[in-house]
CSV table of C-alpha atoms in Angstrom, one decimal:
chain,number,residue,atom,x,y,z
A,1,MET,CA,111.3,141.1,160.5
A,2,ASP,CA,112.6,138.9,163.4
A,3,THR,CA,116.2,138.7,164.2
A,4,GLY,CA,116.5,135.0,163.3
A,5,TYR,CA,115.7,135.8,159.7
A,6,LEU,CA,118.1,138.7,159.8
A,7,ILE,CA,120.9,136.4,161.0
A,8,LYS,CA,120.3,134.1,158.1
A,9,VAL,CA,120.4,137.0,155.7
A,10,ALA,CA,123.5,138.3,157.3
A,11,SER,CA,125.2,134.9,157.1
A,12,LEU,CA,124.4,134.5,153.4
A,13,ALA,CA,125.7,137.9,152.6
A,14,GLY,CA,128.8,137.4,154.8
A,15,ALA,CA,129.7,134.1,153.3
A,16,GLY,CA,129.2,135.4,149.8
A,17,ILE,CA,131.4,138.5,150.3
A,18,CYS,CA,134.0,136.4,152.1
A,19,MET,CA,134.5,133.7,149.6
A,20,GLY,CA,133.9,136.0,146.6
A,21,LEU,CA,136.5,138.5,147.5
A,22,GLY,CA,138.9,136.0,149.0
A,23,ALA,CA,139.2,134.0,145.8
A,24,ILE,CA,140.6,136.9,143.8
A,25,GLY,CA,144.0,137.3,145.3
A,26,SER,CA,145.0,133.7,145.4
A,27,ALA,CA,143.8,133.1,141.9
A,28,MET,CA,146.0,135.9,140.5
A,29,GLY,CA,149.0,134.8,142.6
A,30,VAL,CA,148.8,131.1,141.7
A,31,GLY,CA,148.3,132.0,138.0
A,32,TYR,CA,151.4,134.2,138.1
A,33,ALA,CA,153.4,131.4,139.7
A,34,GLY,CA,152.2,128.9,137.1
A,35,SER,CA,153.2,131.3,134.3
A,36,MET,CA,156.6,131.8,135.6
A,37,GLY,CA,157.0,128.0,136.1
A,38,VAL,CA,156.1,127.5,132.4
A,39,ARG,CA,158.6,130.1,131.4
A,40,GLY,CA,161.2,128.5,133.6
A,41,ILE,CA,160.7,125.1,132.0
A,42,MET,CA,160.9,126.7,128.6
A,43,ARG,CA,164.3,128.1,129.4
A,44,GLN,CA,165.7,125.1,131.2
A,45,PRO,CA,163.9,121.9,130.4
A,46,LYS,CA,166.5,119.8,132.1
A,47,ALA,CA,165.7,121.4,135.4
A,48,SER,CA,162.0,120.8,135.1
A,49,PRO,CA,161.7,118.4,138.2
A,50,LYS,CA,163.2,121.1,140.5
A,51,ILE,CA,161.1,123.8,138.9
A,52,MET,CA,157.9,121.8,139.2
A,53,GLN,CA,158.7,121.0,142.8
A,54,THR,CA,159.2,124.7,143.7
A,55,MET,CA,156.2,125.6,141.7
A,56,PHE,CA,153.9,123.1,143.5
A,57,ILE,CA,155.2,124.2,147.0
A,58,GLY,CA,154.8,127.8,146.2
A,59,MET,CA,151.3,127.4,144.7
A,60,ALA,CA,150.2,125.4,147.7
A,61,ILE,CA,151.2,128.1,150.1
A,62,ALA,CA,149.9,130.9,147.8
A,63,GLU,CA,146.5,129.1,147.9
A,64,SER,CA,146.2,129.3,151.7
A,65,PRO,CA,144.7,132.8,152.0
A,66,ALA,CA,141.8,131.5,149.9
A,67,ILE,CA,141.5,128.5,152.1
A,68,PHE,CA,141.3,130.8,155.1
A,69,ALA,CA,138.5,132.6,153.3
A,70,LEU,CA,136.8,129.3,152.5
A,71,LEU,CA,137.1,128.3,156.2
A,72,VAL,CA,135.5,131.5,157.4
A,73,ALA,CA,132.7,131.3,154.8
A,74,LEU,CA,131.9,127.7,155.8
A,75,MET,CA,131.9,128.6,159.5
A,76,ILE,CA,129.5,131.5,158.8
A,77,LEU,CA,127.2,129.2,156.8
A,78,PHE,CA,127.2,126.1,158.9
A,79,VAL,CA,127.9,126.7,162.5
A,80,ARG,CA,124.8,127.4,164.5
A,81,GLY,CA,124.5,128.8,167.9
A,82,GLY,CA,125.0,132.2,169.6
A,83,GLU,CA,122.3,134.7,170.5
A,84,GLU,CA,120.2,136.0,167.7
A,85,THR,CA,120.6,139.7,168.0
A,86,LEU,CA,121.1,142.5,165.4
A,87,LEU,CA,124.6,142.9,166.6
A,88,ARG,CA,125.4,139.3,165.8
A,89,ALA,CA,124.1,139.9,162.3
A,90,PHE,CA,126.5,142.8,161.8
A,91,ALA,CA,129.3,140.8,163.3
A,92,ILE,CA,128.8,138.0,160.8
A,93,VAL,CA,128.8,140.4,157.8
A,94,GLY,CA,131.9,142.2,159.3
A,95,ALA,CA,133.7,138.9,159.6
A,96,GLY,CA,133.0,138.1,156.0
A,97,ILE,CA,134.2,141.5,154.8
A,98,CYS,CA,137.3,141.2,157.0
A,99,MET,CA,138.4,137.9,155.8
A,100,GLY,CA,137.4,138.5,152.2
A,101,LEU,CA,139.4,141.7,151.8
A,102,GLY,CA,142.2,140.4,153.9
A,103,ALA,CA,142.8,137.4,151.8
A,104,MET,CA,143.3,139.4,148.6
A,105,GLY,CA,146.7,140.9,149.3
A,106,PRO,CA,148.7,138.0,150.6
A,107,GLY,CA,147.4,135.8,147.8
A,108,ILE,CA,148.9,138.1,145.2
A,109,GLY,CA,152.0,138.6,147.2
A,110,GLU,CA,152.8,135.0,147.9
A,111,GLY,CA,152.1,134.1,144.3
A,112,PHE,CA,154.6,136.8,143.2
A,113,ALA,CA,157.2,135.2,145.5
A,114,ALA,CA,156.5,131.8,144.1
A,115,GLY,CA,156.7,132.9,140.6
A,116,ARG,CA,160.1,134.6,141.1
A,117,ALA,CA,161.3,131.6,142.9
A,118,CYS,CA,160.5,129.4,139.9
A,119,ASP,CA,162.2,131.9,137.7
A,120,GLY,CA,165.3,131.8,139.9
A,121,VAL,CA,165.4,128.1,140.0
A,122,SER,CA,165.3,128.0,136.2
A,123,ARG,CA,168.2,130.4,136.0
A,124,ASN,CA,170.3,128.7,138.6
A,125,PRO,CA,169.1,125.1,139.3
A,126,THR,CA,172.0,124.3,141.6
A,127,ALA,CA,170.9,126.9,144.1
A,128,SER,CA,167.3,125.5,144.2
A,129,GLY,CA,167.5,124.6,147.9
A,130,LEU,CA,168.4,128.1,149.0
A,131,ILE,CA,165.9,129.7,146.6
A,132,THR,CA,163.1,127.5,147.8
A,133,ARG,CA,164.0,128.2,151.4
A,134,THR,CA,164.0,132.0,150.8
A,135,MET,CA,160.7,131.7,149.0
A,136,LEU,CA,159.2,129.9,152.0
A,137,ILE,CA,160.4,132.4,154.5
A,138,GLY,CA,159.2,135.3,152.3
A,139,GLN,CA,155.8,133.7,151.8
A,140,ALA,CA,155.4,132.8,155.5
A,141,ILE,CA,156.0,136.4,156.6
A,142,SER,CA,153.8,137.9,153.9
A,143,GLU,CA,151.0,135.7,155.1
A,144,SER,CA,150.9,137.5,158.5
A,145,THR,CA,148.2,139.9,157.3
A,146,ALA,CA,146.0,137.0,156.3
A,147,VAL,CA,146.5,135.6,159.7
A,148,TYR,CA,145.6,138.9,161.3
A,149,SER,CA,142.4,139.0,159.2
A,150,LEU,CA,141.6,135.4,160.1
A,151,VAL,CA,142.0,136.0,163.8
A,152,ILE,CA,139.8,139.1,163.8
A,153,ALA,CA,137.2,137.3,161.7
A,154,LEU,CA,137.1,134.4,164.1
A,155,LEU,CA,137.0,136.7,167.1
A,156,MET,CA,134.0,138.5,165.6
A,157,LEU,CA,132.2,135.3,164.9
A,158,TYR,CA,132.7,133.5,168.2
A,159,VAL,CA,133.7,135.9,170.9
A,160,LEU,CA,132.3,139.4,170.4
A,161,HIS,CA,128.6,138.6,170.3
A,162,GLY,CA,127.7,141.8,172.1
B,1,MET,CA,147.9,87.9,119.2
B,2,ASN,CA,144.5,86.3,119.1
B,3,ASP,CA,144.7,85.6,122.8
B,4,THR,CA,145.4,89.3,123.7
B,5,ALA,CA,142.6,90.4,121.4
B,6,ASN,CA,140.2,87.9,123.0
B,7,ALA,CA,141.3,89.0,126.5
B,8,ILE,CA,140.6,92.6,125.7
B,9,ARG,CA,137.3,91.8,124.2
B,10,ARG,CA,136.3,89.8,127.2
B,11,SER,CA,137.3,92.5,129.6
B,12,LYS,CA,135.3,95.1,127.6
B,13,VAL,CA,132.2,92.8,127.8
B,14,ARG,CA,132.7,92.4,131.5
B,15,PHE,CA,132.9,96.2,131.9
B,16,ILE,CA,129.8,96.8,129.9
B,17,LEU,CA,128.0,94.1,131.9
B,18,LEU,CA,129.0,95.8,135.1
B,19,LEU,CA,127.7,99.2,133.9
B,20,VAL,CA,124.4,97.6,132.9
B,21,LEU,CA,124.0,96.0,136.3
B,22,LEU,CA,124.9,99.3,138.0
B,23,VAL,CA,122.2,101.1,136.0
B,24,VAL,CA,119.6,98.5,136.7
B,25,PHE,CA,120.5,98.6,140.4
B,26,GLN,CA,120.1,102.4,140.2
B,27,VAL,CA,116.7,102.3,138.6
B,28,PHE,CA,115.3,100.5,141.6
B,29,LEU,CA,116.9,103.0,144.0
B,30,ALA,CA,116.1,106.2,142.1
B,31,GLY,CA,113.9,108.6,143.8
B,32,HIS,CA,113.8,111.6,145.9
B,33,VAL,CA,116.1,111.3,148.9
B,34,GLU,CA,115.9,113.5,151.9
B,35,VAL,CA,119.3,114.8,152.9
B,36,ASP,CA,120.1,116.5,156.1
B,37,MET,CA,122.9,119.1,156.0
B,38,SER,CA,122.7,120.4,159.5
B,39,ASP,CA,125.5,118.3,160.8
B,40,ILE,CA,128.3,119.3,158.4
B,41,GLY,CA,131.1,121.0,160.2
B,42,ARG,CA,130.0,119.9,163.6
B,43,PRO,CA,132.6,119.9,166.3
B,44,PRO,CA,133.8,116.4,167.2
B,45,ASP,CA,132.6,114.6,170.3
B,46,ARG,CA,134.4,115.3,173.4
B,47,ILE,CA,134.8,113.7,176.8
B,48,VAL,CA,135.0,116.2,179.6
B,49,LEU,CA,137.3,115.0,182.3
B,50,SER,CA,136.9,117.8,184.8
B,51,SER,CA,133.7,119.8,185.2
B,52,ARG,CA,135.4,122.8,186.7
B,53,TYR,CA,137.8,123.4,183.8
B,54,PRO,CA,136.0,121.9,180.8
B,55,ALA,CA,138.0,123.8,178.3
B,56,ILE,CA,141.4,122.5,179.5
B,57,PHE,CA,140.6,119.0,180.6
B,58,SER,CA,138.6,117.5,177.8
B,59,MET,CA,139.4,115.3,174.9
B,60,ASN,CA,138.1,114.8,171.4
B,61,ILE,CA,137.8,111.0,171.3
B,62,ALA,CA,137.8,110.4,167.5
B,63,THR,CA,140.8,112.6,167.0
B,64,VAL,CA,142.9,110.9,169.8
B,65,LEU,CA,141.9,107.4,168.7
B,66,SER,CA,142.7,108.1,165.0
B,67,SER,CA,146.0,109.6,166.0
B,68,TRP,CA,146.9,106.6,168.0
B,69,LEU,CA,145.9,104.3,165.2
B,70,ILE,CA,148.2,106.2,162.8
B,71,MET,CA,151.1,106.2,165.2
B,72,GLY,CA,150.7,102.5,165.6
B,73,VAL,CA,150.7,102.0,161.9
B,74,LEU,CA,153.8,104.1,161.5
B,75,ILE,CA,155.7,102.5,164.3
B,76,GLY,CA,154.7,99.0,163.3
B,77,GLY,CA,155.3,99.6,159.6
B,78,GLY,CA,158.7,101.1,160.3
B,79,TYR,CA,159.7,98.2,162.5
B,80,PHE,CA,158.6,95.5,160.1
B,81,ILE,CA,160.2,97.2,157.0
B,82,GLY,CA,163.4,97.7,159.0
B,83,LYS,CA,163.5,94.1,160.1
B,84,ARG,CA,163.4,92.7,156.6
B,85,LEU,CA,165.9,94.9,154.8
B,86,ALA,CA,167.0,92.9,151.8
B,87,GLU,CA,169.2,93.3,148.8
B,88,PRO,CA,167.5,93.5,146.2
B,89,PRO,CA,164.8,95.5,148.0
B,90,GLY,CA,161.1,94.6,148.1
B,91,LYS,CA,158.4,97.0,147.1
B,92,LEU,CA,157.7,98.6,150.5
B,93,GLN,CA,161.4,99.0,151.1
B,94,VAL,CA,161.8,100.8,147.7
B,95,ILE,CA,159.1,103.3,148.6
B,96,ALA,CA,160.5,103.8,152.1
B,97,GLU,CA,164.0,104.4,150.7
B,98,MET,CA,162.7,106.9,148.2
B,99,ILE,CA,161.0,108.9,150.9
B,100,VAL,CA,163.9,108.8,153.2
B,101,ASP,CA,166.4,109.7,150.5
B,102,GLY,CA,164.3,112.6,149.3
B,103,PHE,CA,164.0,114.1,152.7
B,104,ASP,CA,167.7,113.4,153.4
B,105,SER,CA,168.8,115.5,150.4
B,106,ILE,CA,166.3,118.3,151.3
B,107,CYS,CA,167.5,118.4,154.9
B,108,GLN,CA,171.1,118.4,154.0
B,109,GLN,CA,170.6,121.2,151.4
B,110,THR,CA,168.7,123.2,154.0
B,111,LEU,CA,170.6,122.7,157.2
B,112,GLY,CA,174.0,121.6,156.1
B,113,LYS,CA,175.6,118.2,156.0
B,114,ASP,CA,176.1,117.4,159.7
B,115,ILE,CA,173.1,119.1,161.3
B,116,GLY,CA,170.8,117.9,158.5
B,117,ARG,CA,171.2,114.3,159.6
B,118,LYS,CA,170.2,115.2,163.1
B,119,TYR,CA,166.9,116.6,162.1
B,120,LEU,CA,166.1,114.1,159.4
B,121,ALA,CA,164.1,111.8,161.7
B,122,LEU,CA,162.1,114.6,163.1
B,123,VAL,CA,161.1,116.0,159.7
B,124,LEU,CA,160.3,112.5,158.3
B,125,ALA,CA,158.1,111.8,161.4
B,126,ILE,CA,156.2,115.1,160.9
B,127,PHE,CA,155.7,114.4,157.2
B,128,LEU,CA,154.6,110.8,157.5
B,129,PHE,CA,152.3,111.5,160.4
B,130,VAL,CA,150.6,114.4,158.8
B,131,LEU,CA,150.4,112.5,155.4
B,132,LEU,CA,148.7,109.5,156.9
B,133,CYS,CA,146.4,111.7,159.0
B,134,ASN,CA,145.3,113.6,155.8
B,135,TRP,CA,144.8,110.4,153.9
B,136,LEU,CA,142.8,108.6,156.7
B,137,ALA,CA,139.4,109.6,155.4
B,138,VAL,CA,140.0,108.3,151.9
B,139,ILE,CA,140.5,104.7,153.2
B,140,PRO,CA,137.3,102.8,153.0
B,141,THR,CA,136.1,101.0,156.1
B,142,PHE,CA,133.4,98.4,156.5
B,143,TRP,CA,131.0,100.2,158.8
B,144,GLN,CA,131.1,103.4,156.8
B,145,VAL,CA,129.8,101.5,153.8
B,146,VAL,CA,126.9,99.6,155.4
B,147,GLY,CA,126.3,101.4,158.6
B,148,ARG,CA,125.5,104.9,157.7
B,149,CYS,CA,123.3,105.0,154.6
B,150,GLU,CA,120.9,107.5,155.9
B,151,ALA,CA,123.5,110.2,155.9
B,152,PRO,CA,125.7,109.0,153.1
B,153,ALA,CA,128.3,111.8,152.6
B,154,GLU,CA,128.9,111.9,156.4
B,155,GLN,CA,132.2,112.9,157.9
B,156,GLY,CA,134.6,110.1,158.6
B,157,ILE,CA,134.1,108.5,155.3
B,158,GLY,CA,136.1,106.5,152.9
B,159,VAL,CA,135.9,106.5,149.1
B,160,MET,CA,133.6,103.5,149.3
B,161,GLY,CA,131.5,105.1,151.9
B,162,ARG,CA,131.3,108.4,150.2
B,163,VAL,CA,130.7,106.8,146.8
B,164,MET,CA,128.5,103.8,147.6
B,165,GLY,CA,126.8,104.9,150.7
B,166,PHE,CA,124.0,106.6,148.9
B,167,MET,CA,123.3,103.7,146.6
B,168,LEU,CA,121.8,101.7,149.4
B,169,PRO,CA,118.0,102.1,150.0
B,170,PRO,CA,117.1,105.4,151.6
B,171,GLY,CA,115.6,105.3,155.1
B,172,LYS,CA,116.8,105.2,158.6
B,173,VAL,CA,119.4,102.5,159.3
B,174,GLU,CA,120.9,102.1,162.7
B,175,PRO,CA,124.7,102.6,162.5
B,176,ILE,CA,126.6,99.5,163.5
B,177,THR,CA,129.3,101.3,165.4
B,178,PRO,CA,129.2,104.4,167.6
B,179,GLU,CA,130.0,107.6,166.0
B,180,TRP,CA,133.4,108.2,167.7
B,181,LEU,CA,134.7,105.0,166.2
B,182,SER,CA,134.4,106.4,162.6
B,183,LEU,CA,137.8,107.3,161.2
B,184,GLU,CA,138.0,111.0,160.6
B,185,GLU,CA,141.2,112.8,159.8
B,186,PRO,CA,142.8,114.0,163.0
B,187,THR,CA,144.1,117.0,161.2
B,188,LYS,CA,140.6,118.1,160.7
B,189,ASP,CA,140.6,119.1,164.4
B,190,LEU,CA,142.4,122.4,165.2
B,191,ASN,CA,143.9,120.8,168.3
B,192,THR,CA,146.1,118.4,166.2
B,193,THR,CA,147.4,121.1,163.8
B,194,LEU,CA,147.8,123.7,166.5
B,195,GLY,CA,149.7,121.2,168.7
B,196,LEU,CA,152.0,120.3,165.8
B,197,GLY,CA,152.5,123.9,165.0
B,198,ILE,CA,153.4,124.8,168.6
B,199,MET,CA,155.7,121.8,168.7
B,200,CYS,CA,157.5,123.0,165.6
B,201,PHE,CA,157.7,126.5,167.1
B,202,PHE,CA,159.5,125.2,170.2
B,203,ILE,CA,161.8,123.0,168.1
B,204,ALA,CA,162.8,126.0,166.0
B,205,HIS,CA,163.4,128.4,168.9
B,206,ILE,CA,165.2,125.9,171.1
B,207,SER,CA,167.4,124.9,168.2
B,208,GLY,CA,168.1,128.6,167.6
B,209,VAL,CA,169.2,129.1,171.2
B,210,ARG,CA,171.3,125.9,171.2
B,211,TYR,CA,173.2,126.8,168.0
B,212,LYS,CA,173.4,130.5,168.3
B,213,GLY,CA,173.5,131.1,172.0
B,214,TRP,CA,171.2,133.2,174.1
B,215,LYS,CA,172.7,136.6,173.4
B,216,LYS,CA,172.6,136.3,169.6
B,217,TYR,CA,169.1,134.8,169.8
B,218,ILE,CA,167.8,137.8,171.6
B,219,ALA,CA,169.9,140.2,169.6
B,220,ASP,CA,168.3,138.9,166.4
B,221,TYR,CA,164.9,140.1,167.5
B,222,PHE,CA,166.3,143.6,167.4
B,223,SER,CA,167.8,143.3,164.0
B,224,PRO,CA,168.0,145.0,161.5
B,225,MET,CA,166.7,148.0,163.4
B,226,TRP,CA,166.0,148.2,167.2
B,227,PHE,CA,162.4,149.3,166.7
B,228,MET,CA,161.7,146.1,164.7
B,229,PHE,CA,161.4,144.2,168.0
B,230,PRO,CA,157.5,144.1,168.2
B,231,LEU,CA,157.2,143.3,164.5
B,232,ASN,CA,159.6,140.4,164.8
B,233,VAL,CA,157.8,139.0,167.8
B,234,VAL,CA,154.4,139.3,166.1
B,235,GLY,CA,155.9,137.8,163.0
B,236,GLU,CA,157.0,134.7,164.9
B,237,ILE,CA,153.6,134.2,166.4
B,238,GLY,CA,152.0,134.8,163.0
B,239,LYS,CA,154.2,132.2,161.4
B,240,THR,CA,153.1,129.5,163.8
B,241,LEU,CA,149.5,130.5,163.5
B,242,SER,CA,149.5,130.4,159.7
B,243,HIS,CA,151.5,127.1,159.8
B,244,SER,CA,148.8,125.4,161.8
B,245,PHE,CA,145.7,127.1,160.2
B,246,ARG,CA,146.9,126.3,156.7
B,247,LEU,CA,146.8,122.6,157.4
B,248,PHE,CA,143.6,122.7,159.4
B,249,GLY,CA,141.8,124.9,156.8
B,250,ASN,CA,142.8,122.8,153.9
B,251,ILE,CA,141.8,119.4,155.4
B,252,MET,CA,138.6,120.5,157.1
B,253,GLY,CA,137.6,122.6,154.0
B,254,GLY,CA,138.2,119.6,151.7
B,255,GLY,CA,136.0,117.3,153.8
B,256,ILE,CA,133.2,119.9,154.0
B,257,ILE,CA,133.4,120.5,150.3
B,258,ILE,CA,133.0,116.8,149.5
B,259,ALA,CA,130.1,116.5,152.0
B,260,VAL,CA,128.3,119.5,150.8
B,261,VAL,CA,128.6,118.8,147.0
B,262,LEU,CA,127.6,115.2,147.3
B,263,ARG,CA,124.6,115.9,149.5
B,264,LEU,CA,123.4,118.7,147.2
B,265,LEU,CA,123.6,116.5,144.2
B,266,ILE,CA,121.8,113.7,146.0
B,267,LYS,CA,119.1,116.1,146.8
B,268,PHE,CA,118.6,117.3,143.2
B,269,ALA,CA,119.7,114.4,141.1
B,270,TYR,CA,117.1,111.6,141.3
B,271,SER,CA,119.4,108.9,140.1
B,272,SER,CA,122.8,108.7,141.6
B,273,ILE,CA,124.7,107.0,138.8
B,274,ALA,CA,126.3,110.3,137.7
B,275,LEU,CA,127.6,110.9,141.2
B,276,LEU,CA,130.0,107.9,141.0
B,277,PRO,CA,132.8,109.5,138.9
B,278,LEU,CA,132.2,112.9,140.5
B,279,ALA,CA,132.6,111.4,144.0
B,280,LEU,CA,135.8,109.6,142.9
B,281,ILE,CA,137.3,112.7,141.4
B,282,LEU,CA,136.5,114.8,144.4
B,283,ASN,CA,138.0,112.3,146.8
B,284,VAL,CA,141.1,111.8,144.7
B,285,PHE,CA,141.7,115.6,144.4
B,286,PHE,CA,140.7,116.9,147.8
B,287,GLY,CA,141.7,113.8,149.7
B,288,LEU,CA,144.9,112.4,148.1
B,289,PHE,CA,146.4,115.3,146.3
B,290,VAL,CA,145.7,118.1,148.7
B,291,GLY,CA,146.7,115.8,151.6
B,292,LEU,CA,150.0,115.0,150.1
B,293,VAL,CA,150.9,118.6,149.2
B,294,GLN,CA,149.8,120.0,152.5
B,295,ALA,CA,151.8,117.4,154.4
B,296,PHE,CA,154.9,118.2,152.3
B,297,VAL,CA,154.4,121.9,152.8
B,298,PHE,CA,154.0,121.5,156.6
B,299,ALA,CA,157.2,119.4,156.9
B,300,MET,CA,159.1,121.8,154.7
B,301,LEU,CA,158.0,124.8,156.6
B,302,ALA,CA,158.9,123.2,159.9
B,303,LEU,CA,162.4,122.5,158.5
B,304,THR,CA,162.7,126.0,157.1
B,305,TYR,CA,161.7,127.7,160.3
B,306,THR,CA,164.4,125.7,162.1
B,307,ALA,CA,167.0,126.5,159.5
B,308,VAL,CA,166.2,130.2,159.8
B,309,MET,CA,166.6,130.2,163.5
B,310,ILE,CA,169.8,128.2,163.4
B,311,SER,CA,171.6,130.1,160.7
B,312,GLU,CA,170.6,133.7,161.0
């Protein structure tokens, strides 16, 4: 089979692995954050605006590893160009595996931080500013591994053609 | 009582009439439409200013023009709302005061009462700029409705363009305006988001040096253990990268999702009446909601990184 066809096969496989695996972590993390938000509102209905605000911010950040995976999957599917060699086909699949697996961990971790932050705000609404700030710092640092995966995936797609 | 009941009945009749007209319109247009998906996710047009260093001295026209437009809207809007401050306040002033008050309380909670006021303008500027950038593609514009009906779910589209563009007869139509004049979100371009992220990086670190002093700033890289130095440095770079890429990925991903879903449905659904609510829902969620949340998260993270560097 010619390498053009192989590149198409590789890009389909890579995009599927990337988005399929990358959606797992963020989904679990965001669900945990939502459940802790609901529990927090159950405990303290009067603090519900603050809890909702913390929950939304935390969920938006916990969703971003899945967005990275979506980005890499879309780039694999829709960006043309580059030489059509066998090496490029493997680079495409490798980029998909890299981002797909790499987005699982930070999604769960950031969702855990968001959930505990909602819990904390429900227990102590006056400290909500400090709690939200700590949650943001924790989530930003735990996203580093997702950024490493994204950088390596983009490198494999665009720079290391072979 | 009778008047209200009559009014409601009249509006229901009008609504049903409108739906019937829409369906009749659709019947004449229904048919197999060729859609072309190869231009989704294309890089924006660039002008190359110097042929020796094309990567450094080139410019994406649509991004720069849209950014200037938003800056003009923000500066003009701020000036005109400020000139007509009145007691009791008008509608625009109420919205503006709500936004400013909200960010004022957030800044003061995060940075402390006196420093918070100093950074309020910066955080507000970042939030409003990113918000309007994210919302730009949801605003309908004239040429996107009538000028581009051969590729209806094209980039740089408003709700009307994305929704009604495919209701016009299929076939090649010459676009009225050049492509770089179409309004795309500037934050769809990695240059914008990376530029904003690097700007926030410099703001945070220069503030850290200013409020902590050089010695404590450098000593903090070696805390809590001296061998944490490379991890702290990489952590700072990673924070900036994820700050920018989160915004870029969300906005570009949203645009691509809308384009792909609409074009796939146009290809397979012969009549496009069912696409109207779907197009509206997609635009509202991915355009308005995600744009608002991501702008807020971007501004909050900029504020938090600054607070961390100042206070540690």
